[in-house]
GROMACS .gro file of C-alpha atoms in nm:
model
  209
    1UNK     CA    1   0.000   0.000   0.000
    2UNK     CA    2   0.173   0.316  -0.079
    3UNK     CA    3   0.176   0.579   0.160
    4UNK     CA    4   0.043   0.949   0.093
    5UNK     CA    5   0.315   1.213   0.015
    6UNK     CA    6   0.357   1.416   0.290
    7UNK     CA    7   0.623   1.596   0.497
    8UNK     CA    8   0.682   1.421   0.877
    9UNK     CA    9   0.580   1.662   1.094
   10UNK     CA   10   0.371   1.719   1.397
   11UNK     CA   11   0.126   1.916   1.233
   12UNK     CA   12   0.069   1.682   0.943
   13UNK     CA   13   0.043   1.381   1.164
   14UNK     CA   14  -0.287   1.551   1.370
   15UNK     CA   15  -0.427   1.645   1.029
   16UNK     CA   16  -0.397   1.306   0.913
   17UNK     CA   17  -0.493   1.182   1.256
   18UNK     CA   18  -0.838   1.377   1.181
   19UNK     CA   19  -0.883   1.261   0.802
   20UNK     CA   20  -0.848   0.918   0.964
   21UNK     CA   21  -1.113   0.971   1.267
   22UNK     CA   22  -1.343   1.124   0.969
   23UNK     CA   23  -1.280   0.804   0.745
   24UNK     CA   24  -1.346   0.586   0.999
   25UNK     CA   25  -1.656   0.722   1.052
   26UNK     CA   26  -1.779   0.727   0.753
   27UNK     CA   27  -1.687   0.396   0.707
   28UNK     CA   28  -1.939   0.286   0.972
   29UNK     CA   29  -2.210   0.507   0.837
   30UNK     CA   30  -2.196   0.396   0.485
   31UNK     CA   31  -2.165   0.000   0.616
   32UNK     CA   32  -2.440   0.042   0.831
   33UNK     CA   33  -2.606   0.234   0.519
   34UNK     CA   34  -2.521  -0.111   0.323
   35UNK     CA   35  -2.644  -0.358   0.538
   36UNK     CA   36  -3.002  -0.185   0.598
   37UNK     CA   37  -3.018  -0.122   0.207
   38UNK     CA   38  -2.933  -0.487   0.170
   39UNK     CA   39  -3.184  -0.552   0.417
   40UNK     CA   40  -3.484  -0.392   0.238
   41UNK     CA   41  -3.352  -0.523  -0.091
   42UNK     CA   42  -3.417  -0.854  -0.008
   43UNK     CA   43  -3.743  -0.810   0.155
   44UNK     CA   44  -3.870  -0.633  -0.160
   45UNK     CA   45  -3.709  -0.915  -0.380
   46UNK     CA   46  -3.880  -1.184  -0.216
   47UNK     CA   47  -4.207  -1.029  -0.240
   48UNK     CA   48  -4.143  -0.904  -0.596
   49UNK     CA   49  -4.105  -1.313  -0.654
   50UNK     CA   50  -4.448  -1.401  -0.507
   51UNK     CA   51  -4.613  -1.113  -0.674
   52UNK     CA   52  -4.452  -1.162  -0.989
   53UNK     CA   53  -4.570  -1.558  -0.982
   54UNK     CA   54  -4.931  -1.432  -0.893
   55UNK     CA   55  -4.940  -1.225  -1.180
   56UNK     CA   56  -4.766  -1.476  -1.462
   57UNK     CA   57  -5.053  -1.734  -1.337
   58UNK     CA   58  -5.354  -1.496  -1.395
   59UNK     CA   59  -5.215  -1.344  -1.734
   60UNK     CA   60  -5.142  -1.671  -1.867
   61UNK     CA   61  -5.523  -1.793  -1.810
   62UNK     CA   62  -5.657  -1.435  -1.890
   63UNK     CA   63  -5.446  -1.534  -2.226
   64UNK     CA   64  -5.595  -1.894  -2.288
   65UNK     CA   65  -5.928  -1.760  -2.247
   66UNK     CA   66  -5.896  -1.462  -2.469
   67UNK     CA   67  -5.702  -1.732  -2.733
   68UNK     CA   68  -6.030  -1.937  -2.645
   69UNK     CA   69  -6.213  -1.619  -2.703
   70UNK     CA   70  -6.036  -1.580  -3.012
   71UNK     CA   71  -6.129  -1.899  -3.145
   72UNK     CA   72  -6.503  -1.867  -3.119
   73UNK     CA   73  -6.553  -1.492  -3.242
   74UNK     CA   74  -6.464  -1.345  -3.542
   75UNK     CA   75  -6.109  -1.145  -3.506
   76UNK     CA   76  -6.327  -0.809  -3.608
   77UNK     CA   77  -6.572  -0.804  -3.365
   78UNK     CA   78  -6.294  -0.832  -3.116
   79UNK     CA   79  -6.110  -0.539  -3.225
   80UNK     CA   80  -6.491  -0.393  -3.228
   81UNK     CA   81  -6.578  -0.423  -2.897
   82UNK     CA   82  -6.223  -0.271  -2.761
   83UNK     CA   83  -6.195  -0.004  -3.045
   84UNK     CA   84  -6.261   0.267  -2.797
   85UNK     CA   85  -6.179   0.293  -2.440
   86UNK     CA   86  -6.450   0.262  -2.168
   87UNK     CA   87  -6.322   0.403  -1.843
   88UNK     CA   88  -6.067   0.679  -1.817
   89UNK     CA   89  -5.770   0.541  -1.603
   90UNK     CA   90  -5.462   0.785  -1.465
   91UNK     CA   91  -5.171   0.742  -1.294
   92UNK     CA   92  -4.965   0.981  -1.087
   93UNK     CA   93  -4.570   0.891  -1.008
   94UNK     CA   94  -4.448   1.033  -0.650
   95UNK     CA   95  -4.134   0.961  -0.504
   96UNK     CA   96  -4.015   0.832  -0.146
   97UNK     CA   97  -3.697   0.829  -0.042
   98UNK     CA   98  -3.547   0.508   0.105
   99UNK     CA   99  -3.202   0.547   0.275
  100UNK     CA  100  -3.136   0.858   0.036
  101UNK     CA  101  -3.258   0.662  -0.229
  102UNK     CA  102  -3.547   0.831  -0.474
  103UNK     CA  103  -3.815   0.524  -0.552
  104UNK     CA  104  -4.147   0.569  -0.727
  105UNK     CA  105  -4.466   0.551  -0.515
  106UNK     CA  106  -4.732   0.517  -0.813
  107UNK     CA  107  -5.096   0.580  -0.756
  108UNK     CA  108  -5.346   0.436  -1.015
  109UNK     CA  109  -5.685   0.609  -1.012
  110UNK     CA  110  -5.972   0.474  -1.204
  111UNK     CA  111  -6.378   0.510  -1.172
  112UNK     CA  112  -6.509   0.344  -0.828
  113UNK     CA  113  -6.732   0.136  -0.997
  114UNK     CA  114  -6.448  -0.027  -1.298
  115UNK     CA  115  -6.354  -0.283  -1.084
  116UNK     CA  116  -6.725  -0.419  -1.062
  117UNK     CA  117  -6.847  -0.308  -1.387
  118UNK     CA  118  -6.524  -0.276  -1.615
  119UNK     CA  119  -6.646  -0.244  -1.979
  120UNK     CA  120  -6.933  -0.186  -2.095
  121UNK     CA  121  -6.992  -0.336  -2.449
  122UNK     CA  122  -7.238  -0.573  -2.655
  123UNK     CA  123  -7.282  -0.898  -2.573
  124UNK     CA  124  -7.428  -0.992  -2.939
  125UNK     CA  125  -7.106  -1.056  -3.052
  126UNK     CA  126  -6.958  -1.184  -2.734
  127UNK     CA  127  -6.912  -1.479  -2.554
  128UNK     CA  128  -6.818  -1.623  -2.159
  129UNK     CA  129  -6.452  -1.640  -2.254
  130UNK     CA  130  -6.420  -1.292  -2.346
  131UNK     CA  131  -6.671  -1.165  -2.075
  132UNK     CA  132  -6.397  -1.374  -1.814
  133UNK     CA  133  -6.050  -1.198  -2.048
  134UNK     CA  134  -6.187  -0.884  -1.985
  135UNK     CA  135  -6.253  -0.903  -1.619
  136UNK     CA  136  -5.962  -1.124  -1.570
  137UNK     CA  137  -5.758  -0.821  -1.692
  138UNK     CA  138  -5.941  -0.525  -1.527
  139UNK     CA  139  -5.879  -0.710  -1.204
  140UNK     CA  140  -5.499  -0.780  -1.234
  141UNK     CA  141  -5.452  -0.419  -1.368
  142UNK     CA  142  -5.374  -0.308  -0.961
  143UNK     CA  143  -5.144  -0.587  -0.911
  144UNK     CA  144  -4.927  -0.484  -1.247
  145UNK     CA  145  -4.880  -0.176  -1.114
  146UNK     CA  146  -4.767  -0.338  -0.807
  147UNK     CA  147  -4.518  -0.504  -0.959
  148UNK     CA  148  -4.362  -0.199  -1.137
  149UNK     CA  149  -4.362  -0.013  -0.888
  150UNK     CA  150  -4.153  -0.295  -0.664
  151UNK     CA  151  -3.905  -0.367  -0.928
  152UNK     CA  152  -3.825  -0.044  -1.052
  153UNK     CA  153  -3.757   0.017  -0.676
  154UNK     CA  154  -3.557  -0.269  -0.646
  155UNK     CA  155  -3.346  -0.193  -0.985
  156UNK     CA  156  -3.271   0.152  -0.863
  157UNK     CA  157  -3.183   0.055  -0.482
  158UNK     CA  158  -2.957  -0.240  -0.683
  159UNK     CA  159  -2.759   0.036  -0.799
  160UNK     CA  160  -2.731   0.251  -0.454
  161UNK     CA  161  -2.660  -0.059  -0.308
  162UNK     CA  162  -2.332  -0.141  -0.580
  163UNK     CA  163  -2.169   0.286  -0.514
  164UNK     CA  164  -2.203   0.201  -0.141
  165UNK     CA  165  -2.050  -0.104  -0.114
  166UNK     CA  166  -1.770   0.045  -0.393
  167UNK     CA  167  -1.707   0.341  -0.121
  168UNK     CA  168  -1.690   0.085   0.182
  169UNK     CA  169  -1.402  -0.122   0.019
  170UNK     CA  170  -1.230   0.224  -0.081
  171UNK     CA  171  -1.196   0.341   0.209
  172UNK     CA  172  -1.157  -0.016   0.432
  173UNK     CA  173  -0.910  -0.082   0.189
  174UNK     CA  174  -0.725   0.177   0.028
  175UNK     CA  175  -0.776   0.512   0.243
  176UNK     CA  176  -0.791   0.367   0.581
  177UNK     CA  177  -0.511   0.161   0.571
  178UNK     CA  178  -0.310   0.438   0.367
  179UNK     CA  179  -0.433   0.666   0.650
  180UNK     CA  180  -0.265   0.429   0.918
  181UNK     CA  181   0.043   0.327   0.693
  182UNK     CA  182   0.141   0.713   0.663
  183UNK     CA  183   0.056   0.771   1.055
  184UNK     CA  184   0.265   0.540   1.178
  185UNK     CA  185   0.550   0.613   0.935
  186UNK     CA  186   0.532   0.980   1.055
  187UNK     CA  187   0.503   0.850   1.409
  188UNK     CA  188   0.839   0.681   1.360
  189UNK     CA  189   1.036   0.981   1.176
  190UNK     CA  190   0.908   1.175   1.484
  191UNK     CA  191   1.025   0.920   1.740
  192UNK     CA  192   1.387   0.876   1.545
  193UNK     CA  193   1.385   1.267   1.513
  194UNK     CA  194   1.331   1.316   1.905
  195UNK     CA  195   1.554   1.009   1.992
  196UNK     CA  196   1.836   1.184   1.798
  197UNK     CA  197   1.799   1.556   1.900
  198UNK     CA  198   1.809   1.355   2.299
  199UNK     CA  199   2.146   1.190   2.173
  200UNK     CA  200   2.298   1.527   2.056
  201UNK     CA  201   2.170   1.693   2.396
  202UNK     CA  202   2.366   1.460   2.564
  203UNK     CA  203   2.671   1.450   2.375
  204UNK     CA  204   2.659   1.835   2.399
  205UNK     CA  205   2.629   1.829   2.765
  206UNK     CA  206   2.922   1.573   2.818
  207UNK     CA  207   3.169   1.818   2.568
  208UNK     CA  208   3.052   2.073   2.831
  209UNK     CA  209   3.161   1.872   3.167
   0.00000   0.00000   0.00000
């Protein structure tokens, strides 16, 4: 480890003593920092599993039954019946902040009563399959959002999570021990300086007897 380039003196080796007091702290800070982002990070990954499983399962049947769907009604009555939108739907992106880390909080706002009544369409043309499709989708619609909202927040606390743990090892092992390593050098110069000015005292003093 190479030492830092500086002159052995007494005033260096407190201002060094201080840079090493202030690394040291922040050290701590950012592994404590670490751990509780690590923490989090795998609570939200384990329940961005289970939601993500519960929301593959009920797009893959809301998908057989709309292929069933398909099957049994003519591919332009489909497009028909969902050429124009029944139910205005918004959503509004806030932010939190998670151990200095910005991640979305995303509110999804649609009519009280699309959840019980969803679409409203013909049913000349339609069938049970596509009556389930469409409510299958207008009920998972909630949990999707869910999902993006967890995962986005887990890519970007991925990321905090990689700088802090880049800054720990920089300064447990590079600035801390080139901290100590230069400390202890100075300590030494000091020590051999002091030990020598003794020695001339005394040879000075026996000249003098």
């Amino acid at each position: 480890m190479p030492e830092l380039n500086v002159n052995p003196t007494r005033m260096e080796l407190t201002r060094l003593k201080k840079q090493l007091q202030t690394a040291t702290r922040g050290h701590k800070l950012l592994k404590d920092k670490q751990d509780e982002l690590m923490r989090q990070f795998i609570l939200l990954i384990r329940k961005n599993d289970q939601l993500r499983k519960e929301v593959e399962a009920k797009l893959q049947e809301a998908m057989r039954q709309l292929m069933l769907a398909d099957a049994a009604i003519n591919e332009n009555f489909i497009e028909e019946l969902f050429m124009l939108p029944a139910s205005e739907v918004s959503l509004d992106v806030l932010e939190k902040n998670i151990m200095s880390v910005k991640v979305p909080v995303m509110n999804f706002d649609y009519d009280d009563d699309l959840l019980s009544s969803p679409l409203e369409y013909g049913y000349l043309n339609s069938n049970a399959e596509l009556d389930t499709v469409i409510d299958d989708f207008t009920a998972i619609l909630p949990k999707l959002l869910e999902l993006t909202e967890i995962e986005k927040t887990c890519q970007l606390m991925s990321t905090e999570i990689e700088k802090t743990r880049r800054r720990v090892n920089a300064l447990e092992y590079m600035t801390i021990p080139q901290l100590e390593q230069t400390i202890y050098r100075i300590r030494m110069k000091l020590e051999e300086n002091e030990r020598s000015e003794i020695t001339r005292l005394i040879k000075i003093k026996n000249m003098n007897q």
